[in-house]
Short mmCIF file of C-alpha atoms in Angstrom, two decimals:
data_model
loop_
_atom_site.label_atom_id
_atom_site.label_comp_id
_atom_site.label_asym_id
_atom_site.label_seq_id
_atom_site.Cartn_x
_atom_site.Cartn_y
_atom_site.Cartn_z
CA MET A 1 98.24 66.57 73.09
CA GLU A 2 101.00 65.69 75.59
CA GLN A 3 100.16 63.09 78.05
CA LYS A 4 101.93 64.67 81.07
CA PHE A 5 99.89 67.87 80.77
CA VAL A 6 96.79 65.99 80.15
CA SER A 7 97.32 63.74 83.30
CA VAL A 8 97.97 66.86 85.43
CA PHE A 9 94.92 68.56 84.25
CA ALA A 10 92.81 65.45 84.69
CA GLU A 11 93.88 65.44 88.29
CA PHE A 12 93.50 69.20 89.14
CA GLY A 13 91.52 70.51 86.24
CA VAL A 14 88.15 70.64 88.02
CA LEU A 15 89.55 72.62 90.88
CA VAL A 16 91.38 74.96 88.53
CA VAL A 17 88.41 75.62 86.46
CA ALA A 18 86.15 76.13 89.39
CA ALA A 19 88.55 78.50 91.14
CA ASN A 20 89.07 80.51 87.91
CA VAL A 21 85.16 80.80 87.42
CA LEU A 22 84.74 81.78 91.09
CA LEU A 23 87.38 84.56 90.95
CA ASP A 24 85.94 85.75 87.68
CA GLN A 25 82.47 85.97 88.85
CA ILE A 26 83.55 87.81 92.02
CA GLY A 27 84.82 90.39 89.70
CA LEU A 28 88.63 89.91 89.42
CA PRO A 29 90.11 90.49 86.03
CA LEU A 30 90.83 86.86 85.45
CA PRO A 31 88.66 85.72 82.59
CA ALA A 32 87.36 82.20 82.99
CA MET A 33 86.26 81.63 79.43
CA PRO A 34 89.74 80.62 77.93
CA THR A 35 90.04 78.18 80.86
CA LEU A 36 86.59 76.64 80.16
CA ILE A 37 87.53 76.30 76.43
CA LEU A 38 90.86 74.60 77.18
CA ALA A 39 89.11 72.34 79.73
CA GLY A 40 86.51 71.33 77.25
CA ALA A 41 89.20 70.47 74.73
CA ILE A 42 91.01 68.26 77.30
CA ALA A 43 87.77 66.59 78.59
CA ALA A 44 86.95 65.60 75.00
CA ASN A 45 90.04 63.43 74.70
CA SER A 46 90.94 62.26 78.25
CA THR A 47 89.67 60.76 81.39
CA LEU A 48 88.60 64.25 82.65
CA SER A 49 84.89 64.27 83.12
CA ALA A 50 83.03 67.02 81.36
CA ILE A 51 80.10 66.50 83.62
CA ASP A 52 82.36 67.18 86.61
CA LEU A 53 83.78 70.35 84.99
CA PHE A 54 80.27 71.57 84.09
CA LEU A 55 78.79 70.96 87.56
CA SER A 56 81.71 72.44 89.47
CA ALA A 57 81.92 75.48 87.28
CA VAL A 58 78.20 76.13 87.57
CA ALA A 59 78.46 75.71 91.31
CA ALA A 60 81.24 78.23 91.53
CA CYS A 61 79.31 80.62 89.36
CA LEU A 62 76.19 80.25 91.47
CA MET A 63 78.21 80.65 94.78
CA ALA A 64 79.49 84.07 93.53
CA ASN A 65 76.19 85.11 92.16
CA ALA A 66 74.46 84.38 95.51
CA GLY A 67 77.06 86.34 97.44
CA TRP A 68 76.50 89.28 95.27
CA TYR A 69 72.70 88.90 95.47
CA LEU A 70 72.83 88.99 99.31
CA ALA A 71 75.06 91.93 99.30
CA GLY A 72 72.65 93.91 97.08
CA ARG A 73 69.81 92.65 99.15
CA TRP A 74 71.43 93.86 102.42
CA TYR A 75 73.24 97.02 101.35
CA GLY A 76 71.10 98.11 98.23
CA SER A 77 72.33 100.79 95.90
CA ALA A 78 75.55 101.35 98.14
CA VAL A 79 76.87 98.06 96.58
CA MET A 80 76.18 99.12 93.03
CA LYS A 81 77.89 102.51 93.62
CA LEU A 82 80.86 100.65 95.04
CA LEU A 83 81.14 98.34 91.95
CA CYS A 84 80.91 101.15 89.48
CA ARG A 85 83.47 103.04 91.34
CA ILE A 86 85.97 100.32 91.15
CA SER A 87 84.89 98.87 87.82
CA ILE A 88 87.35 98.87 84.94
CA ASN A 89 84.47 99.15 82.55
CA PRO A 90 82.77 102.21 83.77
CA ASP A 91 81.03 103.07 80.42
CA SER A 92 79.12 99.81 80.78
CA CYS A 93 78.48 100.07 84.42
CA VAL A 94 75.37 100.31 86.53
CA SER A 95 73.23 102.49 84.24
CA GLU A 96 73.60 99.88 81.37
CA THR A 97 72.83 96.96 83.60
CA GLN A 98 69.83 98.81 84.86
CA LEU A 99 68.65 99.38 81.36
CA HIS A 100 68.93 95.67 80.60
CA PHE A 101 66.85 94.79 83.62
CA GLU A 102 64.08 97.32 82.53
CA ARG A 103 63.95 95.86 79.04
CA TRP A 104 64.37 92.09 79.80
CA GLY A 105 63.38 91.71 83.42
CA SER A 106 64.59 88.59 84.98
CA SER A 107 65.91 87.14 81.72
CA ALA A 108 68.66 89.82 81.96
CA LEU A 109 70.37 87.54 84.43
CA VAL A 110 70.86 85.03 81.57
CA ALA A 111 72.14 87.41 79.04
CA ALA A 112 74.41 89.29 81.38
CA LYS A 113 76.84 86.24 81.56
CA PHE A 114 77.85 86.97 78.05
CA ILE A 115 78.32 90.72 78.29
CA PRO A 116 81.70 91.71 79.80
CA GLY A 117 81.34 94.19 82.68
CA LEU A 118 77.73 93.38 83.30
CA SER A 119 77.97 89.79 84.71
CA VAL A 120 79.05 90.77 88.15
CA LEU A 121 76.66 93.82 88.34
CA ALA A 122 73.45 91.86 87.43
CA SER A 123 73.42 89.78 90.61
CA PRO A 124 73.71 92.65 93.16
CA LEU A 125 71.07 94.66 91.18
CA ALA A 126 68.63 91.70 91.35
CA GLY A 127 69.17 91.66 95.15
CA ALA A 128 68.99 95.47 95.57
CA THR A 129 65.69 95.71 93.59
CA GLY A 130 64.19 93.09 95.68
CA MET A 131 63.82 90.28 93.09
CA ASN A 132 62.38 86.99 94.63
CA TRP A 133 65.19 84.66 95.56
CA ILE A 134 63.59 81.70 93.80
CA ARG A 135 63.24 83.70 90.56
CA PHE A 136 66.86 84.80 91.02
CA ALA A 137 68.06 81.37 91.70
CA LEU A 138 66.30 79.92 88.56
CA TYR A 139 67.42 82.68 85.99
CA SER A 140 70.92 82.80 87.66
CA ALA A 141 71.17 78.88 87.32
CA LEU A 142 70.07 79.23 83.60
CA GLY A 143 72.65 81.84 82.87
CA ALA A 144 75.45 79.87 84.57
CA ALA A 145 74.63 76.66 82.77
CA ALA A 146 74.36 78.48 79.38
CA TRP A 147 77.63 80.36 79.98
CA VAL A 148 79.69 77.42 81.21
CA GLY A 149 78.16 75.18 78.53
CA THR A 150 79.06 77.54 75.84
CA GLY A 151 82.79 77.64 76.96
CA LEU A 152 83.07 73.76 77.41
CA GLY A 153 81.28 73.16 74.17
CA ALA A 154 83.54 75.51 72.12
CA GLY A 155 86.51 73.58 73.59
CA ILE A 156 85.15 70.22 72.50
CA LEU A 157 84.46 71.56 69.03
CA LEU A 158 87.90 73.28 68.72
CA ARG A 159 89.71 70.15 70.19
CA PRO A 160 91.69 69.47 67.13
CA GLN A 161 93.03 72.99 66.84
CA ILE A 162 93.75 73.14 70.58
CA GLU A 163 95.51 69.79 70.39
CA GLU A 164 97.87 71.26 67.73
CA LEU A 165 98.56 74.48 69.59
CA LEU A 166 99.01 73.02 73.07
CA PRO A 167 102.32 71.06 72.42
CA ARG A 168 103.88 74.14 70.91
CA LEU A 169 103.07 76.16 73.86
CA GLN A 170 104.38 73.49 76.16
CA ARG A 171 107.70 73.36 74.48
CA VAL A 172 108.50 77.06 75.31
CA GLY A 173 107.59 76.17 78.96
CA SER A 174 108.25 79.30 81.25
CA ALA A 175 108.07 81.63 78.30
CA THR A 176 104.44 80.66 77.81
CA VAL A 177 103.48 81.46 81.27
CA ALA A 178 105.33 84.85 81.07
CA LEU A 179 103.37 85.54 77.93
CA LEU A 180 100.16 84.76 79.57
CA VAL A 181 100.89 86.87 82.53
CA THR A 182 101.98 89.70 80.18
CA LEU A 183 98.77 89.44 78.32
CA LEU A 184 96.73 89.62 81.58
CA ILE A 185 98.66 92.70 82.79
CA ALA A 186 98.23 94.28 79.27
CA TYR A 187 94.50 93.54 79.39
CA ILE A 188 94.07 95.15 82.84
CA ALA A 189 96.20 98.18 81.82
CA TYR A 190 94.12 98.68 78.73
CA LYS A 191 90.92 98.39 80.62
CA TRP A 192 92.28 100.97 83.32
CA TYR A 193 93.45 103.29 80.42
CA ARG A 194 89.99 103.21 78.91
CA ARG A 195 88.49 103.90 82.43
CA ARG A 196 90.72 107.07 82.60
CA GLN A 197 89.82 108.12 79.11
CA PHE A 198 86.14 107.75 79.96
CA TYR A 199 86.18 109.93 83.00
CA ALA A 200 88.52 112.42 81.34
CA ALA A 201 85.97 112.78 78.48
CA LEU A 202 83.30 113.60 81.07
CA ARG A 203 85.36 116.12 82.90
CA MET A 204 83.66 119.49 82.83
CA ALA A 205 82.67 122.35 85.17
CA ARG A 206 80.04 121.19 87.69
CA ILE A 207 77.70 123.31 89.68
CA SER A 208 77.85 122.75 93.47
CA VAL A 209 74.87 122.08 95.71
CA ALA A 210 75.29 125.50 97.34
CA GLU A 211 75.28 127.24 93.93
CA LEU A 212 72.21 125.54 92.82
CA TYR A 213 70.42 126.30 96.20
CA GLN A 214 71.34 129.84 95.81
CA LEU A 215 69.95 130.04 92.14
CA MET A 216 66.72 128.45 93.37
CA GLU A 217 66.30 130.82 96.29
CA ALA A 218 67.03 133.87 94.10
CA GLY A 219 64.26 132.91 91.85
CA ALA A 220 66.54 132.28 88.80
CA ALA A 221 64.47 129.17 88.03
CA PRO A 222 66.96 126.76 86.74
CA LEU A 223 65.69 123.58 85.12
CA ILE A 224 66.65 120.68 87.18
CA VAL A 225 66.71 117.33 85.41
CA ASP A 226 66.95 113.79 86.98
CA VAL A 227 68.69 111.63 84.45
CA ARG A 228 68.59 108.33 86.46
CA SER A 229 67.00 105.25 85.06
CA ALA A 230 63.66 103.93 86.31
CA THR A 231 65.59 101.24 88.30
CA ALA A 232 67.96 103.71 89.95
CA HIS A 233 64.92 105.95 90.86
CA ALA A 234 62.97 102.99 92.33
CA LEU A 235 66.15 102.18 94.42
CA ASP A 236 66.13 105.60 95.85
CA PRO A 237 62.90 107.44 95.01
CA ARG A 238 63.94 110.80 96.39
CA THR A 239 64.27 113.60 94.03
CA ILE A 240 65.22 117.34 94.19
CA PRO A 241 61.96 119.30 94.42
CA GLY A 242 60.73 120.38 91.11
CA ALA A 243 63.07 118.07 89.08
CA LEU A 244 62.11 116.82 85.73
CA ARG A 245 62.71 113.07 85.23
CA ILE A 246 64.39 112.30 81.83
CA PRO A 247 66.43 109.06 81.93
CA LEU A 248 69.74 108.96 80.09
CA SER A 249 68.28 106.71 77.52
CA ASP A 250 65.42 108.87 76.72
CA VAL A 251 67.15 112.27 76.34
CA ASP A 252 67.16 112.30 72.51
CA GLU A 253 63.31 112.18 72.60
CA HIS A 254 63.04 115.25 74.88
CA LEU A 255 65.43 117.58 73.09
CA GLU A 256 62.71 119.81 71.59
CA GLN A 257 61.13 120.24 75.23
CA LEU A 258 64.26 121.58 76.90
CA PRO A 259 64.71 125.29 77.09
CA ARG A 260 67.76 126.94 75.70
CA ASP A 261 67.46 130.19 77.54
CA ARG A 262 67.62 128.84 81.06
CA ASP A 263 70.24 127.07 83.21
CA ILE A 264 69.88 123.22 83.08
CA VAL A 265 71.33 121.32 85.97
CA LEU A 266 71.57 117.56 85.57
CA TYR A 267 71.94 115.06 88.40
CA CYS A 268 72.29 111.25 88.97
CA THR A 269 73.63 108.99 91.72
CA CYS A 270 76.53 107.41 89.88
CA PRO A 271 80.23 107.93 90.78
CA ASN A 272 81.75 111.10 89.19
CA GLU A 273 78.22 112.15 87.96
CA ALA A 274 78.96 109.96 84.85
CA SER A 275 75.43 109.78 83.60
CA ALA A 276 74.77 113.42 84.20
CA ALA A 277 77.92 114.42 82.39
CA GLN A 278 77.07 112.20 79.49
CA VAL A 279 73.73 114.00 79.18
CA ALA A 280 75.47 117.37 79.49
CA LYS A 281 77.84 116.60 76.60
CA LEU A 282 74.97 115.36 74.51
CA LEU A 283 73.02 118.45 75.05
CA MET A 284 75.98 120.66 74.28
CA THR A 285 76.51 118.97 70.83
CA HIS A 286 72.81 119.99 70.14
CA GLY A 287 73.61 123.58 70.84
CA PHE A 288 72.76 123.92 74.60
CA LYS A 289 75.01 126.25 76.37
CA ARG A 290 73.81 126.60 79.90
CA VAL A 291 74.21 123.05 81.04
CA ARG A 292 76.03 121.60 84.02
CA PRO A 293 75.98 118.42 86.13
CA LEU A 294 75.37 118.73 89.92
CA HIS A 295 78.62 117.94 91.57
CA GLY A 296 78.00 115.06 94.01
CA GLY A 297 74.43 114.42 92.55
CA LEU A 298 71.53 113.55 94.58
CA ASP A 299 73.66 112.18 97.47
CA ALA A 300 75.37 115.69 97.86
CA TRP A 301 72.07 117.37 97.90
CA ILE A 302 70.57 115.21 100.63
CA ALA A 303 73.89 115.36 102.62
CA ALA A 304 73.65 119.21 102.43
CA GLY A 305 70.35 118.94 104.41
CA HIS A 306 68.12 120.13 101.71
CA SER A 307 64.55 118.78 101.24
CA ALA A 308 63.67 115.98 98.91
CA GLU A 309 60.51 114.52 97.43
CA LEU A 310 59.51 110.93 97.02
CA ARG A 311 57.93 110.13 93.73
CA PRO A 312 56.52 106.68 92.63
CA VAL A 313 57.51 105.51 89.20
CA PRO A 314 56.49 102.54 87.02
CA ASN A 315 58.64 99.77 88.46
CA PRO A 316 60.85 97.29 86.49
CA ASP A 317 60.35 93.59 87.32
CA GLY A 318 60.82 92.86 90.96
CA LEU A 319 60.97 96.38 92.36
CA VAL A 320 59.13 97.43 95.51
CA SER A 321 56.53 100.31 95.08
CA VAL A 322 56.87 103.55 97.00
CA VAL A 323 54.28 106.06 98.07
CA GLU A 324 54.31 109.67 97.31
CA THR A 325 55.35 111.90 100.18
CA SER A 326 58.24 114.28 101.03
CA GLU A 327 61.12 114.25 103.41
CA HIS A 328 64.17 116.15 104.57
CA GLY A 329 67.46 114.56 103.92
#
């Protein structure tokens, strides 16, 4: 491994790694794992301290996590909706993160670090659901330590291979930088293309709030289905009056209970009615014909001034209970 590069990285490597981790955990498409692996390889054969790298990277990770936790605590589900709206991984957005929390509880904060697209969402969800800050700090620290340790450890184990590769990359100089920038742009472009594909696949005719209200007033008796997860429902316990609750993850288990001779209207609170549209497509593949997502979901129903019910549900770990009542939006 060439001495010049090693000496430069020994001087600035801790700052570079910490900055990359911070930007990655904030949510920018700048993956930190390759940097951690490279830093681990250099630390194994230079004066660069692996302990300093580890502590600075974990601190940067926790700084970003704490910021997102507070944002979720202060702004609730609005932060989750914003993140899902701008996410380049909409197919693994809020609903999947919520599902992990419901299955694993606080330990989801540890696992989320290793799942692309979920790492950033886990911390604001913990804040939005009211997770105790001490529990959050503990599990967040465990997740950060495991994630950073894995990257640095992989670099240490792969040191011989990286030592052989690095001089070759250095010889091509600026071409290497151009290649890395090109790969980063290609990665972002690919993720954006997948995002567009995802939403294009969900594009279908929606029913408006006004149309749904007219059907209900006319006695057409459409079946209204709330497809939000238990976590999403706990974040906003309001429901459209008379709605049947079937979370996206449980739809397969309720296919036989759904009528085929009535209109079925599905709603959620995610951007572009993504979950409702996914359920609609699933039902259509099973022969249901009269199925449509509600345009704008629950938010549009409330914004139109229609009445809503509050229903308590079994809460995932850390969620605040609600009492049954009713209100107007």
